[in-house]
């Protein structure tokens, strides 16, 4: 008996060996391992900090364009390179279009209410009174503890450039200075690319690069700024990483794309700091999908991870990781949420969030969600 116990102790897995093994285990499967023992719990967290760190997840939401507008929820974990379907027993019901903004913000605007969700898995939805001005396609951005809703007003509204700010802490709306008159013909999310940090929201005309910024604290507009480092750019989008602005531009024309480039700009002066990278030609071709042109792109990002896609052909995604030393790692992945049916019958909305064991625990603890691993 003593000899058997000694043998078991000799083959016990611990230390670097255990942590290395755990580094290959998907994040969703590491949660149960935390409860095996104190040793395993410590090994899980040590492995996540030393060997294979969590990376921002891409979250894909689909919504049927037909009543009752059923939704589905998918997730891609780049750490483990797996797609998951998150099965919701009580998925949220939205009768209006589901939209995303600032990568993490999901929102729905209805005549009777404004709903939004900001947690990684969108477990919690906040339903509040709608803005006073009725809008069809507004710009919506979260800036610190406020949500800015601008433009996109219906034709019968007096001011198509109206701006309202919702304060999350006081649960109140405030009307403020309207958008600059130069944005009159492009004051909607269809024509403007939006980026926001904790202090400022930036709005750039995708076709021209003309950009304005708005500070909700001072309620002041700034600009216009010309964000065109290369005159051959025919379409561009922006996003925020930390305090800086990241711009992705398509160069050439829609029928003959020469390059897809990424730049970093100073978040205060909007001066171009450096060119981050150039998308490989084969990935540009993948973005086109079954089409022959590339008219526009969208970007969803968190930290140093960027997911780029063609809204007209969302079946293929291009991933970009930028290292602190300035290196770029490009790749592509199939969008598991997109099928032949979804291309014509569903709206596809992307968000991106930091996901760790804490977020996985909240999702499992909610009692409503179960992960299903999708075949590659």
PDB file of N, CA, C and O in Angstrom, residues 57-63 71-77 82-88 120-122 335-339 342 346 348-351 371-372 374:
ATOM      1  N   UNK A  57     -11.273  38.656 -26.921  1.00  0.00           N
ATOM      2  CA  UNK A  57     -12.179  37.815 -27.702  1.00  0.00           C
ATOM      3  C   UNK A  57     -12.938  38.656 -28.725  1.00  0.00           C
ATOM      4  O   UNK A  57     -13.291  39.806 -28.473  1.00  0.00           O
ATOM      5  N   UNK A  58     -13.206  38.044 -29.865  1.00  0.00           N
ATOM      6  CA  UNK A  58     -14.102  38.622 -30.852  1.00  0.00           C
ATOM      7  C   UNK A  58     -15.488  38.040 -30.592  1.00  0.00           C
ATOM      8  O   UNK A  58     -15.654  36.819 -30.522  1.00  0.00           O
ATOM      9  N   UNK A  59     -16.481  38.897 -30.429  1.00  0.00           N
ATOM     10  CA  UNK A  59     -17.848  38.467 -30.145  1.00  0.00           C
ATOM     11  C   UNK A  59     -18.734  38.858 -31.319  1.00  0.00           C
ATOM     12  O   UNK A  59     -18.758  40.025 -31.722  1.00  0.00           O
ATOM     13  N   UNK A  60     -19.424  37.888 -31.886  1.00  0.00           N
ATOM     14  CA  UNK A  60     -20.235  38.110 -33.082  1.00  0.00           C
ATOM     15  C   UNK A  60     -21.704  37.852 -32.742  1.00  0.00           C
ATOM     16  O   UNK A  60     -22.054  36.773 -32.248  1.00  0.00           O
ATOM     17  N   UNK A  61     -22.519  38.829 -33.014  1.00  0.00           N
ATOM     18  CA  UNK A  61     -23.950  38.749 -32.736  1.00  0.00           C
ATOM     19  C   UNK A  61     -24.694  38.781 -34.063  1.00  0.00           C
ATOM     20  O   UNK A  61     -24.423  39.633 -34.912  1.00  0.00           O
ATOM     21  N   UNK A  62     -25.608  37.863 -34.260  1.00  0.00           N
ATOM     22  CA  UNK A  62     -26.443  37.882 -35.457  1.00  0.00           C
ATOM     23  C   UNK A  62     -27.887  38.150 -35.048  1.00  0.00           C
ATOM     24  O   UNK A  62     -28.334  37.701 -33.994  1.00  0.00           O
ATOM     25  N   UNK A  63     -28.591  38.894 -35.872  1.00  0.00           N
ATOM     26  CA  UNK A  63     -29.984  39.237 -35.610  1.00  0.00           C
ATOM     27  C   UNK A  63     -30.776  39.097 -36.895  1.00  0.00           C
ATOM     28  O   UNK A  63     -30.416  39.671 -37.926  1.00  0.00           O
ATOM     29  N   UNK A  71     -31.938  36.433 -32.168  1.00  0.00           N
ATOM     30  CA  UNK A  71     -30.504  36.708 -32.093  1.00  0.00           C
ATOM     31  C   UNK A  71     -29.728  35.441 -31.770  1.00  0.00           C
ATOM     32  O   UNK A  71     -30.256  34.501 -31.166  1.00  0.00           O
ATOM     33  N   UNK A  72     -28.475  35.415 -32.177  1.00  0.00           N
ATOM     34  CA  UNK A  72     -27.559  34.326 -31.835  1.00  0.00           C
ATOM     35  C   UNK A  72     -26.222  34.949 -31.467  1.00  0.00           C
ATOM     36  O   UNK A  72     -25.901  36.067 -31.883  1.00  0.00           O
ATOM     37  N   UNK A  73     -25.414  34.211 -30.699  1.00  0.00           N
ATOM     38  CA  UNK A  73     -24.220  34.779 -30.099  1.00  0.00           C
ATOM     39  C   UNK A  73     -23.054  33.806 -30.276  1.00  0.00           C
ATOM     40  O   UNK A  73     -23.139  32.642 -29.883  1.00  0.00           O
ATOM     41  N   UNK A  74     -21.967  34.290 -30.887  1.00  0.00           N
ATOM     42  CA  UNK A  74     -20.779  33.484 -31.143  1.00  0.00           C
ATOM     43  C   UNK A  74     -19.547  34.200 -30.595  1.00  0.00           C
ATOM     44  O   UNK A  74     -19.553  35.423 -30.441  1.00  0.00           O
ATOM     45  N   UNK A  75     -18.501  33.435 -30.321  1.00  0.00           N
ATOM     46  CA  UNK A  75     -17.280  34.034 -29.779  1.00  0.00           C
ATOM     47  C   UNK A  75     -16.059  33.327 -30.336  1.00  0.00           C
ATOM     48  O   UNK A  75     -16.064  32.106 -30.523  1.00  0.00           O
ATOM     49  N   UNK A  76     -15.028  34.116 -30.595  1.00  0.00           N
ATOM     50  CA  UNK A  76     -13.736  33.560 -31.031  1.00  0.00           C
ATOM     51  C   UNK A  76     -12.684  33.876 -29.980  1.00  0.00           C
ATOM     52  O   UNK A  76     -12.499  35.037 -29.597  1.00  0.00           O
ATOM     53  N   UNK A  77     -12.007  32.834 -29.494  1.00  0.00           N
ATOM     54  CA  UNK A  77     -10.944  32.977 -28.503  1.00  0.00           C
ATOM     55  C   UNK A  77      -9.599  32.802 -29.206  1.00  0.00           C
ATOM     56  O   UNK A  77      -9.219  31.670 -29.540  1.00  0.00           O
ATOM     57  N   UNK A  82     -10.198  28.983 -31.161  1.00  0.00           N
ATOM     58  CA  UNK A  82     -11.434  28.217 -31.268  1.00  0.00           C
ATOM     59  C   UNK A  82     -12.633  29.161 -31.366  1.00  0.00           C
ATOM     60  O   UNK A  82     -12.612  30.282 -30.859  1.00  0.00           O
ATOM     61  N   UNK A  83     -13.673  28.692 -32.051  1.00  0.00           N
ATOM     62  CA  UNK A  83     -14.966  29.381 -32.114  1.00  0.00           C
ATOM     63  C   UNK A  83     -15.942  28.678 -31.192  1.00  0.00           C
ATOM     64  O   UNK A  83     -15.972  27.454 -31.107  1.00  0.00           O
ATOM     65  N   UNK A  84     -16.754  29.460 -30.504  1.00  0.00           N
ATOM     66  CA  UNK A  84     -17.766  28.928 -29.600  1.00  0.00           C
ATOM     67  C   UNK A  84     -19.108  29.542 -29.937  1.00  0.00           C
ATOM     68  O   UNK A  84     -19.187  30.701 -30.349  1.00  0.00           O
ATOM     69  N   UNK A  85     -20.144  28.759 -29.750  1.00  0.00           N
ATOM     70  CA  UNK A  85     -21.493  29.333 -29.764  1.00  0.00           C
ATOM     71  C   UNK A  85     -21.956  29.426 -28.320  1.00  0.00           C
ATOM     72  O   UNK A  85     -21.835  28.463 -27.559  1.00  0.00           O
ATOM     73  N   UNK A  86     -22.445  30.591 -27.939  1.00  0.00           N
ATOM     74  CA  UNK A  86     -22.929  30.793 -26.576  1.00  0.00           C
ATOM     75  C   UNK A  86     -24.441  30.669 -26.615  1.00  0.00           C
ATOM     76  O   UNK A  86     -25.142  31.541 -27.135  1.00  0.00           O
ATOM     77  N   UNK A  87     -24.923  29.567 -26.096  1.00  0.00           N
ATOM     78  CA  UNK A  87     -26.352  29.259 -26.147  1.00  0.00           C
ATOM     79  C   UNK A  87     -27.074  29.952 -24.993  1.00  0.00           C
ATOM     80  O   UNK A  87     -26.859  29.615 -23.833  1.00  0.00           O
ATOM     81  N   UNK A  88     -27.900  30.885 -25.325  1.00  0.00           N
ATOM     82  CA  UNK A  88     -28.630  31.643 -24.316  1.00  0.00           C
ATOM     83  C   UNK A  88     -30.054  31.089 -24.182  1.00  0.00           C
ATOM     84  O   UNK A  88     -30.798  31.038 -25.155  1.00  0.00           O
ATOM     85  N   UNK A 120     -18.551  42.499 -21.110  1.00  0.00           N
ATOM     86  CA  UNK A 120     -17.966  41.703 -22.200  1.00  0.00           C
ATOM     87  C   UNK A 120     -18.935  40.752 -22.898  1.00  0.00           C
ATOM     88  O   UNK A 120     -18.964  40.686 -24.126  1.00  0.00           O
ATOM     89  N   UNK A 121     -19.714  39.989 -22.117  1.00  0.00           N
ATOM     90  CA  UNK A 121     -20.641  39.030 -22.714  1.00  0.00           C
ATOM     91  C   UNK A 121     -22.064  39.583 -22.832  1.00  0.00           C
ATOM     92  O   UNK A 121     -22.988  38.851 -23.168  1.00  0.00           O
ATOM     93  N   UNK A 122     -22.232  40.849 -22.511  1.00  0.00           N
ATOM     94  CA  UNK A 122     -23.527  41.513 -22.641  1.00  0.00           C
ATOM     95  C   UNK A 122     -24.629  40.758 -21.897  1.00  0.00           C
ATOM     96  O   UNK A 122     -25.713  40.494 -22.426  1.00  0.00           O
ATOM     97  N   UNK A 335     -15.310  33.421 -40.399  1.00  0.00           N
ATOM     98  CA  UNK A 335     -16.321  33.868 -39.446  1.00  0.00           C
ATOM     99  C   UNK A 335     -17.339  32.748 -39.277  1.00  0.00           C
ATOM    100  O   UNK A 335     -18.194  32.532 -40.138  1.00  0.00           O
ATOM    101  N   UNK A 336     -17.262  32.036 -38.146  1.00  0.00           N
ATOM    102  CA  UNK A 336     -18.129  30.878 -37.927  1.00  0.00           C
ATOM    103  C   UNK A 336     -19.591  31.255 -37.763  1.00  0.00           C
ATOM    104  O   UNK A 336     -20.474  30.393 -37.843  1.00  0.00           O
ATOM    105  N   UNK A 337     -19.863  32.534 -37.525  1.00  0.00           N
ATOM    106  CA  UNK A 337     -21.248  32.974 -37.340  1.00  0.00           C
ATOM    107  C   UNK A 337     -21.957  33.232 -38.663  1.00  0.00           C
ATOM    108  O   UNK A 337     -23.178  33.403 -38.696  1.00  0.00           O
ATOM    109  N   UNK A 338     -21.203  33.236 -39.768  1.00  0.00           N
ATOM    110  CA  UNK A 338     -21.772  33.586 -41.064  1.00  0.00           C
ATOM    111  C   UNK A 338     -22.034  32.328 -41.886  1.00  0.00           C
ATOM    112  O   UNK A 338     -21.165  31.471 -42.038  1.00  0.00           O
ATOM    113  N   UNK A 339     -23.256  32.227 -42.386  1.00  0.00           N
ATOM    114  CA  UNK A 339     -23.635  31.135 -43.272  1.00  0.00           C
ATOM    115  C   UNK A 339     -24.278  31.733 -44.512  1.00  0.00           C
ATOM    116  O   UNK A 339     -24.475  32.941 -44.614  1.00  0.00           O
ATOM    117  N   UNK A 342     -27.289  33.597 -43.359  1.00  0.00           N
ATOM    118  CA  UNK A 342     -27.056  34.837 -42.623  1.00  0.00           C
ATOM    119  C   UNK A 342     -26.617  35.974 -43.537  1.00  0.00           C
ATOM    120  O   UNK A 342     -26.798  37.141 -43.211  1.00  0.00           O
ATOM    121  N   UNK A 346     -29.751  37.931 -42.090  1.00  0.00           N
ATOM    122  CA  UNK A 346     -29.373  38.317 -40.743  1.00  0.00           C
ATOM    123  C   UNK A 346     -28.430  39.511 -40.749  1.00  0.00           C
ATOM    124  O   UNK A 346     -27.641  39.706 -41.669  1.00  0.00           O
ATOM    125  N   UNK A 348     -25.230  41.157 -38.980  1.00  0.00           N
ATOM    126  CA  UNK A 348     -24.061  40.672 -38.257  1.00  0.00           C
ATOM    127  C   UNK A 348     -23.390  41.858 -37.564  1.00  0.00           C
ATOM    128  O   UNK A 348     -23.026  42.837 -38.217  1.00  0.00           O
ATOM    129  N   UNK A 349     -23.242  41.759 -36.251  1.00  0.00           N
ATOM    130  CA  UNK A 349     -22.687  42.844 -35.443  1.00  0.00           C
ATOM    131  C   UNK A 349     -21.514  42.307 -34.636  1.00  0.00           C
ATOM    132  O   UNK A 349     -21.630  41.255 -33.989  1.00  0.00           O
ATOM    133  N   UNK A 350     -20.388  43.028 -34.645  1.00  0.00           N
ATOM    134  CA  UNK A 350     -19.183  42.576 -33.952  1.00  0.00           C
ATOM    135  C   UNK A 350     -18.837  43.492 -32.785  1.00  0.00           C
ATOM    136  O   UNK A 350     -18.974  44.711 -32.871  1.00  0.00           O
ATOM    137  N   UNK A 351     -18.377  42.872 -31.697  1.00  0.00           N
ATOM    138  CA  UNK A 351     -17.770  43.603 -30.589  1.00  0.00           C
ATOM    139  C   UNK A 351     -16.487  42.868 -30.212  1.00  0.00           C
ATOM    140  O   UNK A 351     -16.237  41.749 -30.668  1.00  0.00           O
ATOM    141  N   UNK A 371     -21.531  26.880 -23.418  1.00  0.00           N
ATOM    142  CA  UNK A 371     -20.645  26.960 -24.571  1.00  0.00           C
ATOM    143  C   UNK A 371     -20.776  25.707 -25.435  1.00  0.00           C
ATOM    144  O   UNK A 371     -20.815  24.591 -24.940  1.00  0.00           O
ATOM    145  N   UNK A 372     -20.793  25.918 -26.742  1.00  0.00           N
ATOM    146  CA  UNK A 372     -20.731  24.809 -27.690  1.00  0.00           C
ATOM    147  C   UNK A 372     -19.553  25.060 -28.609  1.00  0.00           C
ATOM    148  O   UNK A 372     -19.477  26.110 -29.273  1.00  0.00           O
ATOM    149  N   UNK A 374     -17.519  24.928 -31.835  1.00  0.00           N
ATOM    150  CA  UNK A 374     -17.872  24.795 -33.240  1.00  0.00           C
ATOM    151  C   UNK A 374     -16.737  24.154 -34.011  1.00  0.00           C
ATOM    152  O   UNK A 374     -15.553  24.412 -33.740  1.00  0.00           O
TER     153      UNK A 374
END
